[in-house]
Amino acid sequence: MPDSQVFISVVIPIYNEEENIPELHERLTPILEKLCSDSGQSREDYEIIMVDDGSRDRSWELIRDLHRRDGRVRGITFARNFGHHIALTAGLDNCRGSAVVLMDGDLQDPPEEIPRMYALFNAGHDLVYGIREVRNDSLFKKMTSKLFWWMLRRFSGVAIPEGQTMLRIMSRRMVDALKQMRERARFVHGMMAWVGFNVTTMDVKHAPRSKGKSKYNIPRMFALAFHAITSFSTVPLRLATYTGLLCACISMLIGLYFIYQKIFHDIPVLGYASIIVSIFFVGGVQLLMLGLFGEYLGRTYQEVQGRPLYITRETLL
Ligand code: UDP
Ligand code: MG
């Protein structure tokens, strides 16, 4: 943890965003300078921490370049790609601000919203996050995201509103609380909801991604959804009990029906097909449950290993 504090930190995860980095810096600088001087601080009293998540393009060179020209830009680069939420964690671990802004590096959440958000934050909240008024993404992305948030709310037991942007401002004590949470299955939206404190939301505009591509493909989205659900809920484990109970009840009823048929109508019990189908059905359910157990077991194993969350290759702090 660096010693001297600054007024405000902005943490930005960067993965192959070379097209966005210059604009990011250009747009953020005047906003942050103004915010600092309006709050009675020196204009320079901020830092922008860009966490390069093992980009394969020129992102890190650009960050290094910016750091050389503008000391308020700091950087961390990972030894490989560790993932969006881990990159955010590294930023939080190293930031020094008494207030900390998180935002994505793709400029979909406009930095111009920061001053308005800061005003709300300053009114006495520990966390203010954006809710997208209108989401500017593809239909597929919108639908999968809807499904994801629905499952999460259904299973997690933590109040996590839909449509959250990564753009948010947090207090120092919120950051310190998050820094204590070292689990590997990271889902920062959920972790922040879990911490508690004074939280509020604000409607923000959402721009379409103008440059570069979304880094979340289908397997990555599934992985995040699984992390999110399994790290906040053990309800899926209980599903095994419920399904087992249901199957047992149904098969008992069917059994009774067959006995009744045999005794009163003397109808022989037919049904090669029904036997095969039920064997496969029960087998399928068992394998599914075993898979679910395995998922949690694997998660436990990873946590027990206790490896560091990320490995840094170079830091410019
Ligand atoms: N990102 C990252 N590591 C990854 C994937 C993404 O640091 O493995 C960064 C990415 O550079 C961007 C942010 O996380 O700044 C959000 O990613 P993206 O815009 O691709 O996600 P989407 O908005 O499509 O959900
Ligand atoms: Mg994006």
Tab-separated table of C-alpha atoms and ligand atoms in Angstrom:
chain	number	residue	atom	x	y	z
A	1	MET	CA	0.000	0.000	0.000
A	2	PRO	CA	1.568	3.302	-1.079
A	3	ASP	CA	1.778	5.773	1.812
A	4	SER	CA	0.610	9.204	0.697
A	5	GLN	CA	-3.094	9.662	0.071
A	6	VAL	CA	-4.680	11.392	-2.862
A	7	PHE	CA	-8.101	12.943	-3.135
A	8	ILE	CA	-9.518	10.637	-5.777
A	9	SER	CA	-8.375	7.515	-7.634
A	10	VAL	CA	-9.782	6.130	-10.852
A	11	VAL	CA	-9.224	2.421	-11.431
A	12	ILE	CA	-9.561	1.117	-14.986
A	13	PRO	CA	-9.093	-2.497	-16.107
A	14	ILE	CA	-7.558	-2.700	-19.536
A	15	TYR	CA	-7.528	-5.721	-21.798
A	16	ASN	CA	-6.611	-5.047	-25.414
A	17	GLU	CA	-7.994	-1.515	-25.390
A	18	GLU	CA	-5.247	0.252	-27.355
A	19	GLU	CA	-7.838	2.175	-29.372
A	20	ASN	CA	-9.502	3.525	-26.248
A	21	ILE	CA	-6.580	4.471	-24.007
A	22	PRO	CA	-5.695	7.854	-25.534
A	23	GLU	CA	-9.313	9.015	-25.548
A	24	LEU	CA	-9.778	7.731	-22.013
A	25	HIS	CA	-6.914	9.855	-20.777
A	26	GLU	CA	-7.937	12.870	-22.809
A	27	ARG	CA	-11.497	12.861	-21.513
A	28	LEU	CA	-10.705	11.975	-17.905
A	29	THR	CA	-7.994	14.563	-17.296
A	30	PRO	CA	-10.079	17.773	-17.481
A	31	ILE	CA	-12.932	16.161	-15.552
A	32	LEU	CA	-10.696	15.067	-12.704
A	33	GLU	CA	-8.769	18.337	-12.605
A	34	LYS	CA	-12.005	20.258	-12.344
A	35	LEU	CA	-13.410	17.897	-9.727
A	36	CYS	CA	-10.290	18.320	-7.599
A	37	SER	CA	-10.219	22.104	-7.812
A	38	ASP	CA	-13.986	22.401	-7.277
A	39	SER	CA	-13.594	20.385	-4.094
A	40	GLY	CA	-10.908	22.739	-2.839
A	41	GLN	CA	-8.018	20.372	-3.542
A	42	SER	CA	-5.003	20.924	-5.710
A	43	ARG	CA	-5.766	20.255	-9.384
A	44	GLU	CA	-3.229	17.466	-9.425
A	45	ASP	CA	-4.586	15.590	-6.460
A	46	TYR	CA	-5.806	12.501	-8.290
A	47	GLU	CA	-4.472	9.330	-9.845
A	48	ILE	CA	-5.579	7.172	-12.729
A	49	ILE	CA	-4.603	3.537	-12.248
A	50	MET	CA	-4.747	1.476	-15.403
A	51	VAL	CA	-4.466	-2.236	-14.757
A	52	ASP	CA	-3.318	-4.038	-17.860
A	53	ASP	CA	-4.773	-7.524	-17.687
A	54	GLY	CA	-2.150	-9.174	-19.879
A	55	SER	CA	-3.146	-7.393	-23.086
A	56	ARG	CA	-1.711	-8.708	-26.289
A	57	ASP	CA	-1.853	-5.417	-28.147
A	58	ARG	CA	0.032	-2.179	-27.469
A	59	SER	CA	-2.019	-1.248	-24.394
A	60	TRP	CA	0.841	-1.513	-21.903
A	61	GLU	CA	3.196	0.523	-24.101
A	62	LEU	CA	0.556	3.226	-24.280
A	63	ILE	CA	0.078	3.210	-20.518
A	64	ARG	CA	3.835	3.425	-19.996
A	65	ASP	CA	3.956	6.304	-22.408
A	66	LEU	CA	1.177	8.141	-20.623
A	67	HIS	CA	2.906	7.591	-17.292
A	68	ARG	CA	6.074	9.156	-18.653
A	69	ARG	CA	4.211	12.228	-19.855
A	70	ASP	CA	1.736	12.482	-16.971
A	71	GLY	CA	2.802	11.257	-13.537
A	72	ARG	CA	-0.796	11.032	-12.385
A	73	VAL	CA	-1.294	8.008	-14.604
A	74	ARG	CA	-0.086	4.859	-12.906
A	75	GLY	CA	-0.048	1.344	-14.207
A	76	ILE	CA	0.110	-2.279	-13.240
A	77	THR	CA	0.558	-5.089	-15.703
A	78	PHE	CA	-0.115	-8.752	-15.092
A	79	ALA	CA	1.993	-11.706	-16.145
A	80	ARG	CA	-1.002	-13.003	-18.119
A	81	ASN	CA	-4.722	-12.444	-18.492
A	82	PHE	CA	-6.377	-12.933	-15.091
A	83	GLY	CA	-9.822	-11.520	-15.796
A	84	HIS	CA	-11.791	-8.314	-15.475
A	85	HIS	CA	-12.736	-8.569	-11.803
A	86	ILE	CA	-9.230	-9.565	-10.731
A	87	ALA	CA	-7.816	-6.575	-12.600
A	88	LEU	CA	-10.216	-4.361	-10.671
A	89	THR	CA	-9.021	-5.987	-7.453
A	90	ALA	CA	-5.395	-5.199	-8.260
A	91	GLY	CA	-6.406	-1.573	-8.835
A	92	LEU	CA	-8.200	-1.437	-5.501
A	93	ASP	CA	-5.208	-3.026	-3.759
A	94	ASN	CA	-2.927	-0.279	-5.015
A	95	CYS	CA	-5.049	2.857	-5.097
A	96	ARG	CA	-4.520	5.648	-2.583
A	97	GLY	CA	-7.594	7.793	-3.004
A	98	SER	CA	-9.932	8.728	-0.198
A	99	ALA	CA	-12.592	8.227	-2.849
A	100	VAL	CA	-12.172	5.599	-5.557
A	101	VAL	CA	-13.873	5.500	-8.950
A	102	LEU	CA	-14.122	2.253	-10.903
A	103	MET	CA	-14.835	2.316	-14.594
A	104	ASP	CA	-14.397	0.101	-17.634
A	105	GLY	CA	-11.822	1.059	-20.201
A	106	ASP	CA	-14.148	0.922	-23.183
A	107	LEU	CA	-15.829	4.305	-22.565
A	108	GLN	CA	-19.291	2.740	-22.590
A	109	ASP	CA	-19.922	4.430	-19.259
A	110	PRO	CA	-19.146	8.064	-20.020
A	111	PRO	CA	-16.571	9.636	-17.649
A	112	GLU	CA	-18.576	12.855	-17.934
A	113	GLU	CA	-20.959	11.329	-15.380
A	114	ILE	CA	-18.291	11.282	-12.661
A	115	PRO	CA	-18.885	14.807	-11.257
A	116	ARG	CA	-22.612	14.213	-10.835
A	117	MET	CA	-21.883	10.873	-9.236
A	118	TYR	CA	-19.324	12.439	-6.937
A	119	ALA	CA	-21.871	15.000	-5.743
A	120	LEU	CA	-24.219	12.182	-4.740
A	121	PHE	CA	-21.349	10.300	-3.095
A	122	ASN	CA	-20.340	13.387	-1.167
A	123	ALA	CA	-23.815	13.638	0.306
A	124	GLY	CA	-22.820	10.793	2.598
A	125	HIS	CA	-22.742	7.483	0.766
A	126	ASP	CA	-20.120	4.781	0.765
A	127	LEU	CA	-20.965	3.535	-2.665
A	128	VAL	CA	-22.763	5.099	-5.608
A	129	TYR	CA	-23.124	3.037	-8.729
A	130	GLY	CA	-24.666	3.670	-12.093
A	131	ILE	CA	-27.764	1.997	-13.443
A	132	ARG	CA	-28.057	2.073	-17.211
A	133	GLU	CA	-31.077	3.962	-18.421
A	134	VAL	CA	-30.897	2.359	-21.831
A	135	ARG	CA	-28.468	-0.365	-22.613
A	136	ASN	CA	-26.614	0.124	-25.863
A	137	ASP	CA	-25.583	-3.414	-26.654
A	138	SER	CA	-26.648	-6.160	-29.023
A	139	LEU	CA	-29.957	-7.952	-28.460
A	140	PHE	CA	-28.094	-11.135	-27.574
A	141	LYS	CA	-26.022	-9.366	-24.956
A	142	LYS	CA	-29.138	-7.772	-23.480
A	143	MET	CA	-30.960	-11.093	-23.283
A	144	THR	CA	-28.113	-13.076	-21.750
A	145	SER	CA	-27.554	-10.281	-19.278
A	146	LYS	CA	-31.250	-10.329	-18.280
A	147	LEU	CA	-31.089	-14.071	-17.708
A	148	PHE	CA	-27.908	-13.716	-15.708
A	149	TRP	CA	-29.268	-11.092	-13.321
A	150	TRP	CA	-32.503	-12.992	-12.925
A	151	MET	CA	-30.676	-16.184	-11.884
A	152	LEU	CA	-28.450	-14.231	-9.602
A	153	ARG	CA	-31.266	-12.558	-7.761
A	154	ARG	CA	-33.144	-15.846	-7.595
A	155	PHE	CA	-30.274	-17.789	-6.057
A	156	SER	CA	-27.899	-15.452	-4.308
A	157	GLY	CA	-29.890	-13.981	-1.464
A	158	VAL	CA	-27.925	-10.734	-1.802
A	159	ALA	CA	-29.775	-7.680	-3.141
A	160	ILE	CA	-28.055	-7.026	-6.441
A	161	PRO	CA	-30.068	-4.719	-8.725
A	162	GLU	CA	-30.035	-5.310	-12.460
A	163	GLY	CA	-28.368	-3.099	-15.038
A	164	GLN	CA	-25.415	-2.052	-12.889
A	165	THR	CA	-22.584	-0.402	-14.693
A	166	MET	CA	-19.042	-0.777	-13.509
A	167	LEU	CA	-18.918	3.009	-13.178
A	168	ARG	CA	-19.066	3.676	-9.445
A	169	ILE	CA	-17.533	5.684	-6.616
A	170	MET	CA	-16.559	4.176	-3.283
A	171	SER	CA	-15.330	5.443	0.027
A	172	ARG	CA	-12.029	4.435	1.541
A	173	ARG	CA	-13.679	2.235	4.157
A	174	MET	CA	-15.587	0.401	1.438
A	175	VAL	CA	-12.336	-0.220	-0.432
A	176	ASP	CA	-10.649	-1.424	2.750
A	177	ALA	CA	-13.515	-3.822	3.372
A	178	LEU	CA	-13.278	-5.189	-0.168
A	179	LYS	CA	-9.537	-5.604	0.159
A	180	GLN	CA	-10.096	-8.073	2.960
A	181	MET	CA	-12.119	-10.340	0.707
A	182	ARG	CA	-9.563	-12.511	-1.037
A	183	GLU	CA	-11.759	-15.189	-2.592
A	184	ARG	CA	-10.754	-16.324	-6.028
A	185	ALA	CA	-14.242	-16.535	-7.473
A	186	ARG	CA	-14.684	-12.816	-7.874
A	187	PHE	CA	-17.818	-10.982	-8.693
A	188	VAL	CA	-17.313	-7.441	-7.486
A	189	HIS	CA	-20.934	-6.320	-7.840
A	190	GLY	CA	-21.976	-9.034	-5.429
A	191	MET	CA	-19.059	-8.475	-3.087
A	192	MET	CA	-19.949	-4.819	-2.739
A	193	ALA	CA	-23.572	-5.669	-2.018
A	194	TRP	CA	-22.401	-8.167	0.583
A	195	VAL	CA	-20.271	-5.579	2.427
A	196	GLY	CA	-23.234	-3.300	3.078
A	197	PHE	CA	-22.728	0.328	4.188
A	198	ASN	CA	-24.619	3.218	2.673
A	199	VAL	CA	-25.348	2.449	-0.944
A	200	THR	CA	-27.279	4.345	-3.573
A	201	THR	CA	-27.708	4.282	-7.327
A	202	MET	CA	-27.840	6.824	-10.092
A	203	ASP	CA	-29.114	6.596	-13.657
A	204	VAL	CA	-26.333	6.932	-16.194
A	205	LYS	CA	-26.132	6.983	-19.945
A	206	HIS	CA	-24.674	3.972	-21.671
A	207	ALA	CA	-22.838	4.445	-24.942
A	208	PRO	CA	-22.306	1.718	-27.521
A	209	ARG	CA	-18.747	0.429	-27.664
A	210	SER	CA	-17.193	2.704	-30.259
A	211	LYS	CA	-13.783	1.083	-30.527
A	212	GLY	CA	-12.541	-2.441	-29.994
A	213	LYS	CA	-14.614	-5.536	-29.281
A	214	SER	CA	-16.338	-6.817	-26.157
A	215	LYS	CA	-14.045	-9.221	-24.331
A	216	TYR	CA	-16.900	-11.225	-22.920
A	217	ASN	CA	-17.725	-14.150	-25.181
A	218	ILE	CA	-20.228	-16.843	-24.261
A	219	PRO	CA	-17.873	-19.113	-22.258
A	220	ARG	CA	-16.614	-16.095	-20.295
A	221	MET	CA	-20.139	-14.969	-19.532
A	222	PHE	CA	-21.022	-18.457	-18.317
A	223	ALA	CA	-17.915	-18.546	-16.165
A	224	LEU	CA	-18.817	-15.214	-14.580
A	225	ALA	CA	-22.397	-16.325	-14.000
A	226	PHE	CA	-21.171	-19.508	-12.330
A	227	HIS	CA	-18.724	-17.607	-10.148
A	228	ALA	CA	-21.405	-15.167	-9.204
A	229	ILE	CA	-23.985	-17.754	-8.276
A	230	THR	CA	-21.749	-20.286	-6.581
A	231	SER	CA	-19.887	-17.682	-4.584
A	232	PHE	CA	-23.042	-16.185	-3.149
A	233	SER	CA	-25.296	-19.141	-2.742
A	234	THR	CA	-25.393	-22.806	-1.844
A	235	VAL	CA	-29.019	-23.138	-2.940
A	236	PRO	CA	-27.983	-25.205	-6.008
A	237	LEU	CA	-26.598	-27.841	-3.613
A	238	ARG	CA	-29.976	-28.114	-1.975
A	239	LEU	CA	-31.513	-28.699	-5.390
A	240	ALA	CA	-30.226	-32.271	-5.154
A	241	THR	CA	-32.323	-32.919	-2.062
A	242	TYR	CA	-35.434	-31.413	-3.595
A	243	THR	CA	-35.049	-33.220	-6.899
A	244	GLY	CA	-34.379	-36.501	-5.120
A	245	LEU	CA	-37.459	-36.056	-2.975
A	246	LEU	CA	-39.593	-35.197	-5.986
A	247	CYS	CA	-38.369	-38.216	-7.969
A	248	ALA	CA	-38.990	-40.534	-5.036
A	249	CYS	CA	-42.555	-39.253	-4.599
A	250	ILE	CA	-43.377	-39.531	-8.271
A	251	SER	CA	-42.012	-43.067	-8.572
A	252	MET	CA	-43.953	-44.150	-5.479
A	253	LEU	CA	-47.204	-42.850	-6.979
A	254	ILE	CA	-46.504	-44.595	-10.256
A	255	GLY	CA	-45.689	-47.801	-8.394
A	256	LEU	CA	-48.969	-47.661	-6.484
A	257	TYR	CA	-50.840	-47.094	-9.730
A	258	PHE	CA	-49.259	-50.198	-11.286
A	259	ILE	CA	-50.127	-52.327	-8.269
A	260	TYR	CA	-53.700	-51.079	-8.458
A	261	GLN	CA	-53.881	-51.899	-12.181
A	262	LYS	CA	-52.490	-55.391	-11.602
A	263	ILE	CA	-54.839	-56.243	-8.724
A	264	PHE	CA	-58.113	-54.806	-9.974
A	265	HIS	CA	-57.837	-54.945	-13.739
A	266	ASP	CA	-55.260	-57.671	-14.107
A	267	ILE	CA	-53.373	-55.642	-16.653
A	268	PRO	CA	-49.802	-56.886	-16.943
A	269	VAL	CA	-47.206	-54.199	-16.370
A	270	LEU	CA	-45.967	-53.322	-19.852
A	271	GLY	CA	-43.268	-50.970	-20.695
A	272	TYR	CA	-39.814	-51.567	-21.998
A	273	ALA	CA	-39.775	-47.977	-23.252
A	274	SER	CA	-40.861	-46.470	-19.974
A	275	ILE	CA	-38.149	-48.360	-18.090
A	276	ILE	CA	-35.442	-47.188	-20.448
A	277	VAL	CA	-36.667	-43.616	-20.333
A	278	SER	CA	-36.840	-43.514	-16.579
A	279	ILE	CA	-33.393	-45.060	-16.194
A	280	PHE	CA	-31.924	-42.402	-18.432
A	281	PHE	CA	-33.872	-39.662	-16.710
A	282	VAL	CA	-32.742	-40.622	-13.243
A	283	GLY	CA	-29.190	-41.158	-14.483
A	284	GLY	CA	-29.227	-37.714	-16.034
A	285	VAL	CA	-30.470	-36.063	-12.882
A	286	GLN	CA	-27.819	-37.845	-10.834
A	287	LEU	CA	-25.012	-36.793	-13.137
A	288	LEU	CA	-26.257	-33.222	-13.116
A	289	MET	CA	-26.235	-33.134	-9.343
A	290	LEU	CA	-22.834	-34.760	-9.221
A	291	GLY	CA	-21.588	-32.050	-11.585
A	292	LEU	CA	-22.989	-29.366	-9.318
A	293	PHE	CA	-21.298	-30.922	-6.296
A	294	GLY	CA	-18.077	-31.110	-8.273
A	295	GLU	CA	-18.350	-27.419	-9.067
A	296	TYR	CA	-18.483	-26.507	-5.400
A	297	LEU	CA	-15.792	-29.016	-4.528
A	298	GLY	CA	-13.525	-27.541	-7.199
A	299	ARG	CA	-14.219	-24.080	-5.897
A	300	THR	CA	-13.309	-25.189	-2.379
A	301	TYR	CA	-10.127	-26.810	-3.626
A	302	GLN	CA	-9.053	-23.638	-5.390
A	303	GLU	CA	-9.693	-21.514	-2.346
A	304	VAL	CA	-7.772	-23.938	-0.126
A	305	GLN	CA	-4.768	-23.787	-2.417
A	306	GLY	CA	-4.577	-20.139	-1.450
A	307	ARG	CA	-2.672	-18.937	-4.481
A	308	PRO	CA	-2.279	-15.200	-5.009
A	309	LEU	CA	-5.091	-13.642	-7.023
A	310	TYR	CA	-2.748	-12.248	-9.640
A	311	ILE	CA	0.912	-12.029	-10.563
A	312	THR	CA	2.235	-8.648	-11.604
A	313	ARG	CA	4.933	-8.271	-14.198
A	314	GLU	CA	5.614	-4.585	-13.877
A	315	THR	CA	4.219	-1.687	-11.896
A	316	LEU	CA	4.390	2.051	-12.478
A	317	LEU	CA	3.190	3.452	-9.198
B	1	UDP	N1	-11.344	-6.626	-19.301
B	1	UDP	C1	-10.251	-7.073	-18.554
B	1	UDP	N2	-9.924	-8.398	-18.577
B	1	UDP	C2	-10.658	-9.315	-19.286
B	1	UDP	C3	-11.795	-8.860	-19.999
B	1	UDP	C4	-12.106	-7.523	-19.981
B	1	UDP	O1	-9.575	-6.286	-17.902
B	1	UDP	O2	-10.302	-10.493	-19.259
B	1	UDP	C5	-11.688	-5.189	-19.274
B	1	UDP	C6	-11.913	-4.566	-20.625
B	1	UDP	O3	-10.709	-4.047	-21.149
B	1	UDP	C7	-12.874	-3.451	-20.310
B	1	UDP	C8	-13.696	-4.031	-19.186
B	1	UDP	O4	-12.920	-5.081	-18.626
B	1	UDP	O5	-12.213	-2.302	-19.849
B	1	UDP	C9	-15.062	-4.533	-19.617
B	1	UDP	O6	-14.932	-5.407	-20.681
B	1	UDP	P1	-15.917	-5.424	-21.909
B	1	UDP	O7	-16.276	-4.032	-22.306
B	1	UDP	O8	-15.312	-6.274	-22.945
B	1	UDP	O9	-17.184	-6.118	-21.276
B	1	UDP	P2	-18.714	-5.815	-21.630
B	1	UDP	O10	-18.927	-4.332	-21.428
B	1	UDP	O11	-18.866	-6.223	-23.043
B	1	UDP	O12	-19.459	-6.654	-20.651
B	2	MG	MG	-18.069	-2.847	-22.265
